[in-house]
PDB file of C-alpha atoms in Angstrom:
ATOM      1  CA  UNK T 108      -8.869  30.159  34.060  1.00  0.00           C
ATOM      2  CA  UNK T 109      -6.824  33.747  33.513  1.00  0.00           C
ATOM      3  CA  UNK T 110      -4.463  34.870  35.695  1.00  0.00           C
ATOM      4  CA  UNK T 111      -6.765  37.606  37.035  1.00  0.00           C
ATOM      5  CA  UNK T 112      -9.633  35.662  37.300  1.00  0.00           C
ATOM      6  CA  UNK T 113      -7.738  33.045  40.003  1.00  0.00           C
ATOM      7  CA  UNK T 114      -8.127  33.269  43.852  1.00  0.00           C
ATOM      8  CA  UNK T 115      -5.286  35.361  45.946  1.00  0.00           C
ATOM      9  CA  UNK T 116      -4.525  31.997  47.777  1.00  0.00           C
ATOM     10  CA  UNK T 117      -3.860  30.342  44.412  1.00  0.00           C
ATOM     11  CA  UNK T 118      -0.594  28.972  43.278  1.00  0.00           C
ATOM     12  CA  UNK T 119       0.566  29.394  40.369  1.00  0.00           C
ATOM     13  CA  UNK T 120       3.814  27.178  38.942  1.00  0.00           C
ATOM     14  CA  UNK T 121       5.404  27.750  35.852  1.00  0.00           C
ATOM     15  CA  UNK T 122       6.509  24.422  34.045  1.00  0.00           C
ATOM     16  CA  UNK T 123       8.124  25.876  30.896  1.00  0.00           C
ATOM     17  CA  UNK T 124       8.997  28.982  29.227  1.00  0.00           C
ATOM     18  CA  UNK T 125      10.165  29.423  25.386  1.00  0.00           C
ATOM     19  CA  UNK T 126      10.707  33.515  24.533  1.00  0.00           C
ATOM     20  CA  UNK T 127      10.132  33.059  20.542  1.00  0.00           C
ATOM     21  CA  UNK T 128       7.666  30.422  19.098  1.00  0.00           C
ATOM     22  CA  UNK T 129       5.590  30.440  15.782  1.00  0.00           C
ATOM     23  CA  UNK T 130       1.919  30.578  15.825  1.00  0.00           C
ATOM     24  CA  UNK T 131       0.544  29.467  12.400  1.00  0.00           C
ATOM     25  CA  UNK T 132      -3.675  29.323  11.087  1.00  0.00           C
ATOM     26  CA  UNK T 133      -2.984  26.101   9.841  1.00  0.00           C
ATOM     27  CA  UNK T 134      -5.574  24.469   7.339  1.00  0.00           C
ATOM     28  CA  UNK T 135      -8.231  21.596   8.699  1.00  0.00           C
ATOM     29  CA  UNK T 136      -7.553  18.142   9.351  1.00  0.00           C
ATOM     30  CA  UNK T 137      -7.706  15.992   6.147  1.00  0.00           C
ATOM     31  CA  UNK T 138      -6.030  12.769   7.004  1.00  0.00           C
ATOM     32  CA  UNK T 139      -6.543  10.350  10.115  1.00  0.00           C
ATOM     33  CA  UNK T 140      -2.606  10.114  10.510  1.00  0.00           C
ATOM     34  CA  UNK T 141      -1.944  13.528  12.022  1.00  0.00           C
ATOM     35  CA  UNK T 142      -1.103  17.081  11.312  1.00  0.00           C
ATOM     36  CA  UNK T 143       1.628  17.694   8.574  1.00  0.00           C
ATOM     37  CA  UNK T 144       3.686  21.238   9.399  1.00  0.00           C
ATOM     38  CA  UNK T 145       4.910  21.347   5.350  1.00  0.00           C
ATOM     39  CA  UNK T 146       1.713  22.765   4.805  1.00  0.00           C
ATOM     40  CA  UNK T 147       2.497  25.407   7.728  1.00  0.00           C
ATOM     41  CA  UNK T 148       5.481  26.489   6.403  1.00  0.00           C
ATOM     42  CA  UNK T 149       4.934  26.324   2.681  1.00  0.00           C
ATOM     43  CA  UNK T 150       4.945  29.555  -0.069  1.00  0.00           C
ATOM     44  CA  UNK T 151       7.534  31.519   2.519  1.00  0.00           C
ATOM     45  CA  UNK T 152       5.420  30.970   5.838  1.00  0.00           C
ATOM     46  CA  UNK T 153       2.532  32.330   4.136  1.00  0.00           C
ATOM     47  CA  UNK T 154       0.334  30.902   7.079  1.00  0.00           C
ATOM     48  CA  UNK T 155       2.285  32.279  10.063  1.00  0.00           C
ATOM     49  CA  UNK T 156       0.646  34.881  12.246  1.00  0.00           C
ATOM     50  CA  UNK T 157       2.928  35.797  14.466  1.00  0.00           C
ATOM     51  CA  UNK T 158       5.552  34.903  17.002  1.00  0.00           C
ATOM     52  CA  UNK T 159       4.551  34.473  20.661  1.00  0.00           C
ATOM     53  CA  UNK T 160       6.140  33.655  24.180  1.00  0.00           C
ATOM     54  CA  UNK T 161       4.973  30.130  25.107  1.00  0.00           C
ATOM     55  CA  UNK T 162       4.531  29.072  28.468  1.00  0.00           C
ATOM     56  CA  UNK T 163       2.967  26.430  30.292  1.00  0.00           C
ATOM     57  CA  UNK T 164       1.394  27.364  33.745  1.00  0.00           C
ATOM     58  CA  UNK T 165      -0.161  24.926  36.206  1.00  0.00           C
ATOM     59  CA  UNK T 166      -2.836  26.407  38.755  1.00  0.00           C
ATOM     60  CA  UNK T 167      -3.338  24.901  42.443  1.00  0.00           C
ATOM     61  CA  UNK T 168      -6.938  26.635  43.701  1.00  0.00           C
ATOM     62  CA  UNK T 169      -7.790  25.392  47.253  1.00  0.00           C
ATOM     63  CA  UNK T 170     -10.713  24.049  47.307  1.00  0.00           C
ATOM     64  CA  UNK T 171     -13.273  25.723  49.236  1.00  0.00           C
ATOM     65  CA  UNK T 172     -14.156  22.929  52.407  1.00  0.00           C
ATOM     66  CA  UNK T 173     -10.034  22.830  53.014  1.00  0.00           C
ATOM     67  CA  UNK T 174     -10.185  18.965  51.753  1.00  0.00           C
ATOM     68  CA  UNK T 175      -7.523  19.764  49.074  1.00  0.00           C
ATOM     69  CA  UNK T 176      -6.314  22.015  45.961  1.00  0.00           C
ATOM     70  CA  UNK T 177      -8.087  21.800  42.591  1.00  0.00           C
ATOM     71  CA  UNK T 178      -4.830  21.657  39.784  1.00  0.00           C
ATOM     72  CA  UNK T 179      -5.312  22.739  36.168  1.00  0.00           C
ATOM     73  CA  UNK T 180      -2.598  23.028  33.728  1.00  0.00           C
ATOM     74  CA  UNK T 181      -3.032  25.469  30.703  1.00  0.00           C
ATOM     75  CA  UNK T 182      -0.505  26.157  27.832  1.00  0.00           C
ATOM     76  CA  UNK T 183      -0.469  30.172  27.101  1.00  0.00           C
ATOM     77  CA  UNK T 184       0.901  32.122  24.621  1.00  0.00           C
ATOM     78  CA  UNK T 185       1.672  35.655  24.763  1.00  0.00           C
ATOM     79  CA  UNK T 186       2.507  38.277  23.785  1.00  0.00           C
ATOM     80  CA  UNK T 187       6.582  38.799  24.122  1.00  0.00           C
ATOM     81  CA  UNK T 188       6.905  42.507  24.645  1.00  0.00           C
ATOM     82  CA  UNK T 189       3.974  43.083  26.941  1.00  0.00           C
ATOM     83  CA  UNK T 190       2.924  39.752  28.314  1.00  0.00           C
ATOM     84  CA  UNK T 191      -0.652  39.960  26.772  1.00  0.00           C
ATOM     85  CA  UNK T 192      -2.383  37.067  26.677  1.00  0.00           C
ATOM     86  CA  UNK T 193      -3.027  35.795  22.398  1.00  0.00           C
ATOM     87  CA  UNK T 194      -4.930  32.132  23.117  1.00  0.00           C
ATOM     88  CA  UNK T 195      -4.695  29.930  26.319  1.00  0.00           C
ATOM     89  CA  UNK T 196      -4.991  25.941  25.580  1.00  0.00           C
ATOM     90  CA  UNK T 197      -6.029  23.950  28.601  1.00  0.00           C
ATOM     91  CA  UNK T 198      -4.265  20.624  28.879  1.00  0.00           C
ATOM     92  CA  UNK T 199      -7.133  18.838  30.556  1.00  0.00           C
ATOM     93  CA  UNK T 200      -6.421  15.617  27.625  1.00  0.00           C
ATOM     94  CA  UNK T 201      -3.569  14.302  25.546  1.00  0.00           C
ATOM     95  CA  UNK T 202      -5.059  15.594  22.547  1.00  0.00           C
ATOM     96  CA  UNK T 203      -5.161  19.361  23.324  1.00  0.00           C
ATOM     97  CA  UNK T 204      -1.389  19.373  21.766  1.00  0.00           C
ATOM     98  CA  UNK T 205      -0.385  16.994  19.229  1.00  0.00           C
ATOM     99  CA  UNK T 206       2.722  16.830  17.627  1.00  0.00           C
ATOM    100  CA  UNK T 207       3.404  17.097  13.934  1.00  0.00           C
ATOM    101  CA  UNK T 208       3.841  13.665  11.673  1.00  0.00           C
ATOM    102  CA  UNK T 209       6.868  15.059   9.699  1.00  0.00           C
ATOM    103  CA  UNK T 210       8.871  17.350  12.363  1.00  0.00           C
ATOM    104  CA  UNK T 211       9.548  17.054  15.927  1.00  0.00           C
ATOM    105  CA  UNK T 212       9.499  20.645  16.201  1.00  0.00           C
ATOM    106  CA  UNK T 213       6.061  21.487  15.049  1.00  0.00           C
ATOM    107  CA  UNK T 214       2.700  21.374  17.474  1.00  0.00           C
ATOM    108  CA  UNK T 215      -0.404  21.571  16.725  1.00  0.00           C
ATOM    109  CA  UNK T 216      -2.651  23.619  19.860  1.00  0.00           C
ATOM    110  CA  UNK T 217      -6.147  23.706  20.424  1.00  0.00           C
ATOM    111  CA  UNK T 218      -6.892  27.120  22.325  1.00  0.00           C
ATOM    112  CA  UNK T 219     -10.042  28.089  23.386  1.00  0.00           C
ATOM    113  CA  UNK T 220     -10.612  32.436  23.346  1.00  0.00           C
ATOM    114  CA  UNK T 221     -13.140  34.280  24.972  1.00  0.00           C
ATOM    115  CA  UNK T 222     -16.380  32.881  25.062  1.00  0.00           C
ATOM    116  CA  UNK T 223     -15.870  29.235  24.367  1.00  0.00           C
ATOM    117  CA  UNK T 224     -14.785  29.435  20.599  1.00  0.00           C
ATOM    118  CA  UNK T 225     -11.676  27.150  20.193  1.00  0.00           C
ATOM    119  CA  UNK T 226      -9.605  26.612  17.318  1.00  0.00           C
ATOM    120  CA  UNK T 227      -6.569  24.430  16.592  1.00  0.00           C
ATOM    121  CA  UNK T 228      -3.083  26.441  15.731  1.00  0.00           C
ATOM    122  CA  UNK T 229      -0.099  25.045  15.115  1.00  0.00           C
ATOM    123  CA  UNK T 230       3.473  26.445  16.495  1.00  0.00           C
ATOM    124  CA  UNK T 231       6.644  25.868  16.047  1.00  0.00           C
ATOM    125  CA  UNK T 232      10.141  26.023  17.633  1.00  0.00           C
ATOM    126  CA  UNK T 233      13.317  27.512  16.187  1.00  0.00           C
ATOM    127  CA  UNK T 234      15.605  24.986  18.359  1.00  0.00           C
ATOM    128  CA  UNK T 235      15.180  21.446  18.641  1.00  0.00           C
ATOM    129  CA  UNK T 236      16.131  21.299  22.135  1.00  0.00           C
ATOM    130  CA  UNK T 237      13.156  23.519  23.101  1.00  0.00           C
ATOM    131  CA  UNK T 238      10.559  21.149  21.694  1.00  0.00           C
ATOM    132  CA  UNK T 239      11.583  18.229  23.448  1.00  0.00           C
ATOM    133  CA  UNK T 240      11.458  20.362  26.816  1.00  0.00           C
ATOM    134  CA  UNK T 241       7.971  21.295  25.798  1.00  0.00           C
ATOM    135  CA  UNK T 242       7.291  17.655  25.234  1.00  0.00           C
ATOM    136  CA  UNK T 243       8.971  16.874  28.670  1.00  0.00           C
ATOM    137  CA  UNK T 244       6.745  19.446  30.519  1.00  0.00           C
ATOM    138  CA  UNK T 245       3.530  17.633  29.110  1.00  0.00           C
ATOM    139  CA  UNK T 246       4.383  14.420  30.077  1.00  0.00           C
ATOM    140  CA  UNK T 247       4.943  15.805  33.876  1.00  0.00           C
ATOM    141  CA  UNK T 248       1.217  17.272  34.000  1.00  0.00           C
ATOM    142  CA  UNK T 249      -0.064  14.257  32.117  1.00  0.00           C
ATOM    143  CA  UNK T 250       1.615  12.347  34.584  1.00  0.00           C
ATOM    144  CA  UNK T 251       0.012  15.392  37.683  1.00  0.00           C
ATOM    145  CA  UNK T 252      -3.537  14.941  36.259  1.00  0.00           C
ATOM    146  CA  UNK T 253      -2.975  10.923  35.691  1.00  0.00           C
ATOM    147  CA  UNK T 254      -4.249  11.183  31.944  1.00  0.00           C
ATOM    148  CA  UNK T 255      -1.914   8.120  30.962  1.00  0.00           C
ATOM    149  CA  UNK T 256      -3.570   6.044  33.588  1.00  0.00           C
ATOM    150  CA  UNK T 257      -6.939   6.738  32.439  1.00  0.00           C
ATOM    151  CA  UNK T 258      -6.303   6.104  29.309  1.00  0.00           C
ATOM    152  CA  UNK T 259      -5.081   2.576  29.889  1.00  0.00           C
ATOM    153  CA  UNK T 260      -7.971   2.254  32.072  1.00  0.00           C
ATOM    154  CA  UNK T 261     -10.245   2.833  28.706  1.00  0.00           C
ATOM    155  CA  UNK T 262      -8.101   0.684  26.875  1.00  0.00           C
ATOM    156  CA  UNK T 263      -8.258  -1.955  29.121  1.00  0.00           C
ATOM    157  CA  UNK T 264     -12.320  -1.342  29.399  1.00  0.00           C
ATOM    158  CA  UNK T 265     -12.373  -1.626  25.888  1.00  0.00           C
ATOM    159  CA  UNK T 266     -10.410  -5.246  25.833  1.00  0.00           C
ATOM    160  CA  UNK T 267     -12.049  -6.577  28.529  1.00  0.00           C
ATOM    161  CA  UNK T 268     -15.473  -6.241  27.246  1.00  0.00           C
ATOM    162  CA  UNK T 269     -16.384  -9.542  25.704  1.00  0.00           C
ATOM    163  CA  UNK T 270     -17.441  -9.912  22.100  1.00  0.00           C
ATOM    164  CA  UNK T 271     -20.926 -11.054  21.264  1.00  0.00           C
ATOM    165  CA  UNK T 272     -20.544 -14.944  20.657  1.00  0.00           C
ATOM    166  CA  UNK T 273     -22.322 -15.498  17.226  1.00  0.00           C
ATOM    167  CA  UNK T 274     -24.025 -19.284  17.380  1.00  0.00           C
ATOM    168  CA  UNK T 275     -23.739 -21.284  14.282  1.00  0.00           C
ATOM    169  CA  UNK T 276     -26.516 -23.858  13.523  1.00  0.00           C
ATOM    170  CA  UNK T 277     -25.121 -27.100  12.870  1.00  0.00           C
ATOM    171  CA  UNK T 278     -28.079 -29.281  13.045  1.00  0.00           C
ATOM    172  CA  UNK T 279     -29.637 -31.241   9.713  1.00  0.00           C
ATOM    173  CA  UNK T 280     -32.177 -29.631   7.700  1.00  0.00           C
ATOM    174  CA  UNK T 281     -35.079 -31.762   6.773  1.00  0.00           C
ATOM    175  CA  UNK T 282     -33.875 -34.556   3.580  1.00  0.00           C
ATOM    176  CA  UNK T 283     -29.977 -33.984   4.943  1.00  0.00           C
ATOM    177  CA  UNK T 284     -28.226 -37.271   5.741  1.00  0.00           C
ATOM    178  CA  UNK T 285     -24.671 -37.687   7.042  1.00  0.00           C
ATOM    179  CA  UNK T 286     -22.222 -39.914   4.788  1.00  0.00           C
ATOM    180  CA  UNK T 287     -19.461 -41.506   6.962  1.00  0.00           C
ATOM    181  CA  UNK T 288     -16.608 -43.432   5.474  1.00  0.00           C
ATOM    182  CA  UNK T 289     -15.152 -45.853   7.855  1.00  0.00           C
ATOM    183  CA  UNK T 290     -11.816 -47.507   6.232  1.00  0.00           C
ATOM    184  CA  UNK T 291      -8.217 -47.728   6.234  1.00  0.00           C
ATOM    185  CA  UNK T 292      -7.820 -44.213   5.911  1.00  0.00           C
ATOM    186  CA  UNK T 293      -4.418 -43.159   4.280  1.00  0.00           C
ATOM    187  CA  UNK T 294      -3.342 -46.622   3.462  1.00  0.00           C
ATOM    188  CA  UNK T 295      -3.013 -47.736   0.363  1.00  0.00           C
ATOM    189  CA  UNK T 296      -5.026 -50.957  -1.309  1.00  0.00           C
ATOM    190  CA  UNK T 297      -2.349 -53.831  -2.828  1.00  0.00           C
ATOM    191  CA  UNK T 298      -3.580 -55.309  -6.313  1.00  0.00           C
ATOM    192  CA  UNK T 299      -4.534 -58.975  -6.670  1.00  0.00           C
ATOM    193  CA  UNK T 300      -1.433 -59.482  -8.918  1.00  0.00           C
ATOM    194  CA  UNK T 301       1.275 -57.785  -6.252  1.00  0.00           C
ATOM    195  CA  UNK T 302      -0.231 -59.966  -3.878  1.00  0.00           C
ATOM    196  CA  UNK T 303      -0.054 -63.334  -5.844  1.00  0.00           C
ATOM    197  CA  UNK T 304       3.459 -62.445  -6.488  1.00  0.00           C
ATOM    198  CA  UNK T 305       4.343 -62.532  -2.434  1.00  0.00           C
ATOM    199  CA  UNK T 306       2.584 -65.313  -2.409  1.00  0.00           C
ATOM    200  CA  UNK T 307       4.995 -67.222  -5.346  1.00  0.00           C
ATOM    201  CA  UNK T 308       8.069 -65.554  -3.763  1.00  0.00           C
ATOM    202  CA  UNK T 309       7.355 -67.220  -0.371  1.00  0.00           C
ATOM    203  CA  UNK T 310       6.504 -70.720  -1.526  1.00  0.00           C
ATOM    204  CA  UNK T 311       9.721 -70.387  -3.694  1.00  0.00           C
ATOM    205  CA  UNK T 312      11.740 -69.634  -0.495  1.00  0.00           C
ATOM    206  CA  UNK T 313      10.533 -72.959   0.847  1.00  0.00           C
ATOM    207  CA  UNK T 314      10.691 -75.665  -2.079  1.00  0.00           C
ATOM    208  CA  UNK T 315      13.976 -75.869  -1.347  1.00  0.00           C
ATOM    209  CA  UNK T 316      14.918 -79.126  -0.128  1.00  0.00           C
ATOM    210  CA  UNK T 317      17.240 -79.700   3.351  1.00  0.00           C
ATOM    211  CA  UNK T 318      20.497 -81.481   2.776  1.00  0.00           C
ATOM    212  CA  UNK T 319      20.718 -85.113   4.032  1.00  0.00           C
ATOM    213  CA  UNK T 320      21.413 -85.945   7.141  1.00  0.00           C
ATOM    214  CA  UNK T 321      25.464 -86.927   7.979  1.00  0.00           C
ATOM    215  CA  UNK T 322      25.284 -90.880   8.511  1.00  0.00           C
ATOM    216  CA  UNK T 323      26.922 -91.482  11.606  1.00  0.00           C
ATOM    217  CA  UNK T 324      27.173 -95.328  11.525  1.00  0.00           C
ATOM    218  CA  UNK T 325      29.717 -95.765   8.653  1.00  0.00           C
ATOM    219  CA  UNK T 326      27.003 -96.681   6.149  1.00  0.00           C
ATOM    220  CA  UNK T 327      26.831 -95.580   2.576  1.00  0.00           C
ATOM    221  CA  UNK T 328      23.345 -94.168   3.002  1.00  0.00           C
ATOM    222  CA  UNK T 329      23.640 -90.763   1.970  1.00  0.00           C
ATOM    223  CA  UNK T 330      26.861 -90.206   3.311  1.00  0.00           C
ATOM    224  CA  UNK T 331      29.775 -87.652   2.070  1.00  0.00           C
ATOM    225  CA  UNK T 332      32.600 -89.915   0.313  1.00  0.00           C
ATOM    226  CA  UNK T 333      35.525 -89.235   2.951  1.00  0.00           C
ATOM    227  CA  UNK T 334      38.913 -87.631   1.096  1.00  0.00           C
ATOM    228  CA  UNK T 335      41.925 -90.599   0.938  1.00  0.00           C
ATOM    229  CA  UNK T 336      44.145 -89.400   3.444  1.00  0.00           C
ATOM    230  CA  UNK T 337      47.549 -87.624   1.912  1.00  0.00           C
ATOM    231  CA  UNK T 338      50.338 -90.112   0.917  1.00  0.00           C
ATOM    232  CA  UNK T 339      52.953 -90.601   3.213  1.00  0.00           C
ATOM    233  CA  UNK T 340      56.208 -88.672   3.440  1.00  0.00           C
ATOM    234  CA  UNK T 341      59.329 -90.898   2.415  1.00  0.00           C
ATOM    235  CA  UNK T 342      62.361 -91.449   4.672  1.00  0.00           C
ATOM    236  CA  UNK T 343      65.379 -90.270   4.059  1.00  0.00           C
ATOM    237  CA  UNK T 344      67.801 -92.213   2.502  1.00  0.00           C
ATOM    238  CA  UNK T 345      70.523 -93.950   4.555  1.00  0.00           C
ATOM    239  CA  UNK T 346      73.993 -93.133   3.218  1.00  0.00           C
ATOM    240  CA  UNK T 347      74.479 -96.419   2.483  1.00  0.00           C
ATOM    241  CA  UNK T 348      72.490 -96.525  -0.307  1.00  0.00           C
ATOM    242  CA  UNK T 349      74.283 -93.512  -2.234  1.00  0.00           C
ATOM    243  CA  UNK T 350      76.450 -94.641  -4.904  1.00  0.00           C
ATOM    244  CA  UNK T 351      80.572 -94.571  -4.195  1.00  0.00           C
ATOM    245  CA  UNK T 352      82.690 -91.336  -5.698  1.00  0.00           C
ATOM    246  CA  UNK T 353      83.730 -93.372  -8.710  1.00  0.00           C
ATOM    247  CA  UNK T 354      80.812 -94.443 -10.079  1.00  0.00           C
ATOM    248  CA  UNK T 355      79.592 -90.634  -9.810  1.00  0.00           C
ATOM    249  CA  UNK T 356      82.966 -89.390 -11.392  1.00  0.00           C
ATOM    250  CA  UNK T 357      84.699 -88.290  -9.219  1.00  0.00           C
ATOM    251  CA  UNK T 358      88.657 -88.636  -8.341  1.00  0.00           C
ATOM    252  CA  UNK T 359      89.636 -91.965  -6.334  1.00  0.00           C
ATOM    253  CA  UNK T 360      92.318 -90.332  -4.881  1.00  0.00           C
ATOM    254  CA  UNK T 361      95.272 -91.511  -7.119  1.00  0.00           C
ATOM    255  CA  UNK T 362      96.650 -88.459  -7.987  1.00  0.00           C
ATOM    256  CA  UNK T 363      97.125 -87.533  -4.408  1.00  0.00           C
ATOM    257  CA  UNK T 364      97.164 -83.826  -3.232  1.00  0.00           C
ATOM    258  CA  UNK T 365      98.124 -80.517  -5.309  1.00  0.00           C
ATOM    259  CA  UNK T 366     101.854 -80.738  -5.781  1.00  0.00           C
TER     260      UNK T 366
END
């Protein structure tokens, strides 16, 4: 809806204004990834149409029954010299404006001309800050129109839709049998030779005879021989058994003391 078609009691609110935006005649989309702005600016901006003024306008039109108002948001491309409308893009869905995949300053806009003709134009901002403000204004418009809630609701419905369960036939066909092997699965069976070696080792351990019991009655029947007691220590010799000094070759006192 253009400005001239609005009723006199309608209210318009300007959400964003950019005085200089480059408009491009972009090629059709050939990739599912999105639009690439490098193709728009190639060959010295050969695809640029002109430089326009861009405005985001929110219109509030009262309903006839007085129960409320109808809100609409449009992205307008206008002649900066006289304000004449060049193209308008009704912002009714997120896909109406898509950011380029290789630059944050370029966007693809789906415009609707006179008679309902549709086309996709490219726009490019000279300043990155203007492109950021443009994205914020579109985000506010999505909140007003509950576009994000609708997108989340659609995704939730798709996720909640149960997938058809594929039934598998496990029944036995004619002539088929099932073989069940019940045994000690995972255990290694012992070889017969290993079992015989273990039996021989067990017999060898118990073939040694125990020691004979100790005879407490003093008999010789199997008792261990007793060791003889150690020899008794000799008594110290008495002084009377020591021979006299003369016999040992000592002086008998004849010479007396040294003079």
